[in-house]
Amino acid sequence: MGSEADNGQTQLIAKAFGVTGGVPFAAVAYVLFESYLLAGVLLVTEGIGSYYLLTYVFAQNEEVDGHGSPGGIHEGALGFGLSIGSVSMLAGAFADVGVPDAIAGGLLVATVAYVVLSFALPPVKEDRAAL
């Protein structure tokens, strides 16, 4: 029972952090750049990235069986990639390249980071539902 309760607690923590993780990024984007589009994209990407990053970190405390899920996503790579992409979007907005270009650049960085990290990071033990 302890393991099931701990897994439920860690999932609850990851979901709560996923819901609130993008709020600071969105607030900075809206207050400094007055862009609903950038704020919304940052809210979604950083929120999803925070959720998957925490589920991956919590799963690293469990034993790894050496292979990931065939055809599935790599939670750690997705979380890190989206978080890196969110920071890149914000950096692009600070560099004054324009909001659409900052978003496109951030999504490109997130995609490249996901592909690289999906090979570099170790897999998690078990498959879990997305949300």
Short mmCIF file of C-alpha atoms in Angstrom, two decimals:
data_model
loop_
_atom_site.label_atom_id
_atom_site.label_comp_id
_atom_site.label_asym_id
_atom_site.label_seq_id
_atom_site.Cartn_x
_atom_site.Cartn_y
_atom_site.Cartn_z
CA MET A 1 0.00 0.00 0.00
CA GLY A 2 2.86 2.37 0.71
CA SER A 3 4.10 2.24 -2.87
CA GLU A 4 0.64 2.89 -4.32
CA ALA A 5 0.09 5.79 -1.93
CA ASP A 6 3.50 7.24 -2.76
CA ASN A 7 2.81 6.90 -6.49
CA GLY A 8 -0.52 8.68 -6.07
CA GLN A 9 1.14 11.43 -4.08
CA THR A 10 3.90 11.94 -6.62
CA GLN A 11 1.37 12.06 -9.46
CA LEU A 12 -0.65 14.65 -7.54
CA ILE A 13 2.47 16.76 -6.94
CA ALA A 14 3.45 16.51 -10.62
CA LYS A 15 -0.05 17.51 -11.77
CA ALA A 16 -0.18 20.45 -9.35
CA PHE A 17 3.23 21.66 -10.46
CA GLY A 18 2.24 21.19 -14.09
CA VAL A 19 -0.83 23.36 -13.61
CA THR A 20 1.09 26.13 -11.83
CA GLY A 21 4.53 25.76 -13.44
CA GLY A 22 3.84 27.95 -16.44
CA VAL A 23 2.18 30.81 -14.55
CA PRO A 24 5.40 32.77 -13.80
CA PHE A 25 6.51 32.52 -17.43
CA ALA A 26 3.10 33.66 -18.66
CA ALA A 27 3.01 36.53 -16.17
CA VAL A 28 6.43 37.79 -17.24
CA ALA A 29 5.46 37.51 -20.91
CA TYR A 30 2.23 39.41 -20.44
CA VAL A 31 3.55 42.12 -18.11
CA LEU A 32 6.74 42.86 -20.04
CA PHE A 33 5.66 42.23 -23.63
CA GLU A 34 1.85 42.64 -23.42
CA SER A 35 1.37 39.58 -25.60
CA TYR A 36 -1.50 37.20 -24.93
CA LEU A 37 -0.16 34.83 -27.57
CA LEU A 38 3.29 34.50 -26.02
CA ALA A 39 1.82 34.25 -22.51
CA GLY A 40 -0.57 31.48 -23.57
CA VAL A 41 2.05 29.45 -25.41
CA LEU A 42 4.48 29.78 -22.50
CA LEU A 43 1.78 28.76 -20.04
CA VAL A 44 0.98 25.60 -21.98
CA THR A 45 4.53 24.55 -22.90
CA GLU A 46 6.03 25.16 -19.48
CA GLY A 47 3.05 23.56 -17.73
CA ILE A 48 3.26 20.38 -19.80
CA GLY A 49 7.05 20.39 -19.53
CA SER A 50 6.91 20.75 -15.74
CA TYR A 51 4.49 17.85 -15.42
CA TYR A 52 6.52 15.45 -17.54
CA LEU A 53 9.80 16.55 -16.01
CA LEU A 54 8.56 15.82 -12.49
CA THR A 55 7.04 12.46 -13.42
CA TYR A 56 10.38 11.50 -14.94
CA VAL A 57 12.37 12.65 -11.90
CA PHE A 58 10.03 10.83 -9.51
CA ALA A 59 10.22 7.68 -11.64
CA GLN A 60 14.02 7.67 -11.40
CA ASN A 61 13.68 6.60 -7.76
CA GLU A 62 12.16 3.34 -9.02
CA GLU A 63 14.18 0.57 -10.66
CA VAL A 64 14.72 0.85 -14.41
CA ASP A 65 14.22 -2.31 -16.46
CA GLY A 66 16.49 -1.17 -19.30
CA HIS A 67 14.00 -0.45 -22.07
CA GLY A 68 11.41 2.21 -22.71
CA SER A 69 7.95 1.84 -24.09
CA PRO A 70 7.92 1.04 -27.81
CA GLY A 71 6.23 3.85 -29.70
CA GLY A 72 5.78 5.89 -26.55
CA ILE A 73 7.17 9.23 -25.54
CA HIS A 74 10.19 9.71 -23.32
CA GLU A 75 8.84 11.66 -20.34
CA GLY A 76 12.17 13.12 -19.31
CA ALA A 77 13.11 14.25 -22.80
CA LEU A 78 9.68 15.81 -23.33
CA GLY A 79 9.78 17.63 -19.99
CA PHE A 80 13.31 18.93 -20.40
CA GLY A 81 12.72 19.80 -24.06
CA LEU A 82 9.57 21.82 -23.43
CA SER A 83 11.16 23.61 -20.48
CA ILE A 84 14.23 24.50 -22.53
CA GLY A 85 11.95 25.62 -25.36
CA SER A 86 9.98 27.86 -22.99
CA VAL A 87 13.13 29.55 -21.78
CA SER A 88 14.21 29.98 -25.41
CA MET A 89 10.88 31.62 -26.28
CA LEU A 90 11.26 34.06 -23.42
CA ALA A 91 14.88 34.76 -24.41
CA GLY A 92 13.77 35.40 -27.98
CA ALA A 93 11.15 37.85 -26.77
CA PHE A 94 13.79 39.65 -24.70
CA ALA A 95 16.04 39.78 -27.79
CA ASP A 96 13.21 41.61 -29.56
CA VAL A 97 12.94 39.26 -32.54
CA GLY A 98 9.15 39.42 -32.54
CA VAL A 99 6.63 37.21 -30.80
CA PRO A 100 5.91 34.78 -33.68
CA ASP A 101 9.62 34.29 -34.34
CA ALA A 102 10.32 33.79 -30.62
CA ILE A 103 7.60 31.13 -30.43
CA ALA A 104 8.81 29.37 -33.59
CA GLY A 105 12.41 29.44 -32.37
CA GLY A 106 11.43 28.11 -28.97
CA LEU A 107 9.44 25.25 -30.49
CA LEU A 108 12.39 24.42 -32.76
CA VAL A 109 14.73 24.36 -29.75
CA ALA A 110 12.24 22.17 -27.86
CA THR A 111 12.05 19.71 -30.77
CA VAL A 112 15.82 19.42 -31.12
CA ALA A 113 16.23 19.06 -27.35
CA TYR A 114 13.60 16.29 -27.27
CA VAL A 115 15.28 14.32 -30.05
CA VAL A 116 18.73 14.59 -28.48
CA LEU A 117 17.58 13.90 -24.93
CA SER A 118 15.41 10.93 -25.91
CA PHE A 119 18.64 9.12 -26.80
CA ALA A 120 20.75 10.55 -23.97
CA LEU A 121 18.48 10.06 -20.94
CA PRO A 122 17.78 6.64 -19.41
CA PRO A 123 14.23 5.31 -19.82
CA VAL A 124 11.68 5.01 -17.03
CA LYS A 125 10.52 1.68 -15.66
CA GLU A 126 6.81 1.63 -16.37
CA ASP A 127 4.37 3.19 -18.79
CA ARG A 128 1.92 5.64 -17.28
CA ALA A 129 -1.08 7.40 -18.65
CA ALA A 130 -0.40 10.89 -19.98
CA LEU A 131 -2.60 12.75 -17.52
#
